[in-house]
């Protein structure tokens, strides 16, 4: 995980810094998300995309209700598109369109068309929902991948899986960006 660089437009940098600063998120404590994520897991095991879509929609509706946000749409698609850049190719896992409040997630890997692992899929869903939160709850002009953004998404993911949250440690890299220090994060300090 690598953060975005700080925006060049100075009118956006206050929002960027605030996004970076907000490292926690109120989380539903009633176990409802965990129940839904378990039905999502069995839907993924069955491979039936209509069931996966239904569970995703339920997950997003429950989350939007908790944060008092308008509902976002969901589209569950099959094989991931490949994003080709000059020197590397990456698979697209999901995206969020702020104008239409639509989340798209891909269920299968690009080349071998295998079903994505449940952990990756749920983490993508939480990541895209956090973009919805950025626009609708925090009212940022953009939804940057800051350290705060990744930490909020990780907290939601742990809540949805019923696993204890892990403190993330960061290392500075070029251009004012940050990446996760995995050895330290996994050691817990
Ligand atoms: Zn993103």
Short mmCIF file of C-alpha atoms and ligand atoms in Angstrom, two decimals:
data_model
loop_
_atom_site.label_atom_id
_atom_site.label_comp_id
_atom_site.label_asym_id
_atom_site.label_seq_id
_atom_site.Cartn_x
_atom_site.Cartn_y
_atom_site.Cartn_z
CA UNK A 1 0.00 0.00 0.00
CA UNK A 2 1.39 3.30 -1.10
CA UNK A 3 -0.16 6.67 -0.36
CA UNK A 4 -0.87 9.31 -2.97
CA UNK A 5 1.38 12.34 -3.15
CA UNK A 6 0.00 15.55 -1.70
CA UNK A 7 -2.12 17.44 -4.27
CA UNK A 8 -0.49 20.30 -6.18
CA UNK A 9 -3.54 22.53 -5.92
CA UNK A 10 -3.17 24.34 -2.61
CA UNK A 11 -6.97 24.59 -2.28
CA UNK A 12 -6.99 20.81 -1.92
CA UNK A 13 -4.10 20.37 0.45
CA UNK A 14 -6.10 21.17 3.60
CA UNK A 15 -8.49 18.31 2.80
CA UNK A 16 -5.58 16.03 2.04
CA UNK A 17 -3.93 16.81 5.38
CA UNK A 18 -7.19 16.28 7.21
CA UNK A 19 -7.72 12.94 5.48
CA UNK A 20 -4.19 11.97 6.50
CA UNK A 21 -4.84 13.01 10.11
CA UNK A 22 -8.11 11.13 10.68
CA UNK A 23 -6.79 7.72 11.74
CA UNK A 24 -9.86 6.30 13.43
CA UNK A 25 -13.42 5.59 12.49
CA UNK A 26 -16.54 5.00 14.58
CA UNK A 27 -17.52 1.41 14.02
CA UNK A 28 -20.80 -0.44 14.47
CA UNK A 29 -20.49 -2.63 17.55
CA UNK A 30 -23.53 -4.85 17.01
CA UNK A 31 -21.81 -7.54 14.93
CA UNK A 32 -24.20 -6.93 12.04
CA UNK A 33 -21.40 -6.39 9.48
CA UNK A 34 -19.76 -9.62 10.60
CA UNK A 35 -23.00 -11.52 9.99
CA UNK A 36 -23.30 -10.03 6.50
CA UNK A 37 -19.66 -10.69 5.67
CA UNK A 38 -20.15 -14.35 6.61
CA UNK A 39 -23.01 -14.62 4.11
CA UNK A 40 -20.79 -12.86 1.58
CA UNK A 41 -18.12 -15.48 2.18
CA UNK A 42 -20.49 -18.36 1.55
CA UNK A 43 -21.87 -16.60 -1.53
CA UNK A 44 -18.32 -16.33 -2.86
CA UNK A 45 -17.69 -19.99 -2.16
CA UNK A 46 -20.80 -20.86 -4.15
CA UNK A 47 -19.52 -18.64 -6.99
CA UNK A 48 -23.04 -17.32 -7.70
CA UNK A 49 -22.62 -13.67 -8.60
CA UNK A 50 -26.27 -12.77 -7.86
CA UNK A 51 -25.75 -13.94 -4.24
CA UNK A 52 -22.45 -12.08 -4.01
CA UNK A 53 -24.11 -8.92 -5.31
CA UNK A 54 -26.95 -9.30 -2.82
CA UNK A 55 -24.55 -9.69 0.13
CA UNK A 56 -22.44 -6.71 -1.03
CA UNK A 57 -25.57 -4.55 -1.34
CA UNK A 58 -26.63 -5.56 2.17
CA UNK A 59 -23.17 -4.80 3.53
CA UNK A 60 -23.10 -1.35 1.92
CA UNK A 61 -26.67 -0.51 2.96
CA UNK A 62 -25.92 -1.43 6.60
CA UNK A 63 -22.72 0.64 6.52
CA UNK A 64 -24.39 3.66 4.93
CA UNK A 65 -27.17 3.43 7.52
CA UNK A 66 -24.66 3.38 10.35
CA UNK A 67 -22.86 6.50 9.07
CA UNK A 68 -26.10 8.19 8.04
CA UNK A 69 -25.13 8.45 4.39
CA UNK A 70 -27.14 8.13 1.20
CA UNK A 71 -26.98 4.59 -0.19
CA UNK A 72 -24.37 3.80 -2.77
CA UNK A 73 -24.92 1.50 -5.74
CA UNK A 74 -23.03 -1.72 -6.31
CA UNK A 75 -22.07 -3.63 -9.41
CA UNK A 76 -20.31 -6.97 -9.12
CA UNK A 77 -18.39 -7.76 -12.28
CA UNK A 78 -16.61 -10.87 -13.47
CA UNK A 79 -12.96 -10.82 -14.56
CA UNK A 80 -10.90 -7.81 -13.59
CA UNK A 81 -9.71 -5.52 -16.35
CA UNK A 82 -5.97 -5.17 -16.73
CA UNK A 83 -4.62 -1.68 -16.35
CA UNK A 84 -1.58 -1.36 -18.46
CA UNK A 85 0.95 1.32 -17.67
CA UNK A 86 4.24 1.99 -19.30
CA UNK A 87 6.32 -0.37 -17.23
CA UNK A 88 3.87 -2.46 -15.33
CA UNK A 89 0.43 -3.96 -15.40
CA UNK A 90 -1.89 -4.03 -12.46
CA UNK A 91 -5.27 -5.52 -11.97
CA UNK A 92 -8.14 -3.33 -11.02
CA UNK A 93 -9.92 -4.67 -7.94
CA UNK A 94 -12.67 -2.10 -7.58
CA UNK A 95 -13.57 1.52 -8.03
CA UNK A 96 -15.98 4.20 -6.87
CA UNK A 97 -17.60 6.94 -8.93
CA UNK A 98 -18.39 9.94 -6.69
CA UNK A 99 -20.98 11.52 -9.02
CA UNK A 100 -23.14 8.42 -9.32
CA UNK A 101 -22.09 6.97 -5.92
CA UNK A 102 -21.53 3.63 -7.63
CA UNK A 103 -19.08 1.01 -6.42
CA UNK A 104 -17.83 -1.64 -8.82
CA UNK A 105 -15.95 -4.70 -7.63
CA UNK A 106 -14.52 -7.54 -9.65
CA UNK A 107 -15.01 -11.11 -8.54
CA UNK A 108 -12.45 -12.92 -10.66
CA UNK A 109 -8.78 -12.54 -11.43
CA UNK A 110 -7.89 -11.08 -14.82
CA UNK A 111 -5.89 -13.83 -16.43
CA UNK A 112 -6.85 -17.12 -14.81
CA UNK A 113 -10.45 -16.04 -14.09
CA UNK A 114 -10.31 -17.52 -10.61
CA UNK A 115 -12.54 -16.26 -7.85
CA UNK A 116 -10.79 -13.61 -5.76
CA UNK A 117 -10.00 -14.63 -2.20
CA UNK A 118 -12.66 -13.55 0.26
CA UNK A 119 -10.21 -11.46 2.31
CA UNK A 120 -9.09 -9.47 -0.73
CA UNK A 121 -12.64 -9.02 -1.97
CA UNK A 122 -13.95 -7.78 1.39
CA UNK A 123 -10.99 -5.48 1.81
CA UNK A 124 -11.71 -3.99 -1.64
CA UNK A 125 -15.36 -3.49 -0.72
CA UNK A 126 -14.35 -1.68 2.50
CA UNK A 127 -11.78 0.39 0.60
CA UNK A 128 -14.38 1.54 -1.95
CA UNK A 129 -16.92 2.25 0.79
CA UNK A 130 -14.32 4.49 2.48
CA UNK A 131 -14.21 6.57 -0.72
CA UNK A 132 -17.99 6.99 -0.32
CA UNK A 133 -17.38 8.07 3.31
CA UNK A 134 -14.74 10.58 2.22
CA UNK A 135 -17.15 12.39 -0.11
CA UNK A 136 -20.38 11.99 1.81
CA UNK A 137 -19.34 12.11 5.47
CA UNK A 138 -16.09 14.06 5.51
CA UNK A 139 -17.08 16.08 2.43
CA UNK A 140 -13.58 16.11 0.96
CA UNK A 141 -13.19 17.45 -2.58
CA UNK A 142 -11.32 14.33 -3.51
CA UNK A 143 -10.75 10.98 -1.87
CA UNK A 144 -7.02 10.59 -1.59
CA UNK A 145 -5.22 7.43 -0.53
CA UNK A 146 -3.65 8.95 2.55
CA UNK A 147 -2.31 7.09 5.60
CA UNK A 148 -5.56 8.02 7.33
CA UNK A 149 -7.62 6.65 4.46
CA UNK A 150 -5.86 3.26 4.57
CA UNK A 151 -6.19 3.14 8.36
CA UNK A 152 -9.93 3.88 8.23
CA UNK A 153 -10.41 1.23 5.55
CA UNK A 154 -8.40 -1.30 7.60
CA UNK A 155 -10.50 -0.60 10.71
CA UNK A 156 -13.71 -1.18 8.80
CA UNK A 157 -12.27 -4.37 7.32
CA UNK A 158 -11.28 -5.73 10.74
CA UNK A 159 -14.70 -4.86 12.12
CA UNK A 160 -16.37 -6.69 9.21
CA UNK A 161 -14.19 -9.77 9.72
CA UNK A 162 -14.30 -9.77 13.49
CA UNK A 163 -10.50 -9.65 13.71
CA UNK A 164 -8.55 -7.37 16.09
CA UNK A 165 -7.30 -4.18 14.42
CA UNK A 166 -3.60 -3.96 13.74
CA UNK A 167 -1.67 -0.75 14.19
CA UNK A 168 -0.13 0.25 10.86
CA UNK A 169 3.42 1.59 10.76
CA UNK A 170 4.55 3.75 7.85
CA UNK A 171 7.82 4.47 6.10
CA UNK A 172 8.42 7.63 4.10
CA UNK A 173 9.27 7.08 0.46
CA UNK A 174 10.03 9.42 -2.44
CA UNK A 175 7.81 12.37 -3.32
CA UNK A 176 6.32 12.73 0.16
CA UNK A 177 4.50 9.42 -0.14
CA UNK A 178 4.30 6.69 2.49
CA UNK A 179 4.25 2.94 2.36
CA UNK A 180 3.39 0.42 5.04
CA UNK A 181 6.30 -0.99 7.00
CA UNK A 182 5.03 -4.59 6.94
CA UNK A 183 7.73 -6.20 9.13
CA UNK A 184 7.10 -3.65 11.87
CA UNK A 185 3.32 -3.75 11.39
CA UNK A 186 3.30 -7.54 11.64
CA UNK A 187 5.57 -7.45 14.72
CA UNK A 188 3.21 -4.94 16.31
CA UNK A 189 5.78 -2.23 17.00
ZN1 LIG B 1 -9.07 3.74 -3.85
#
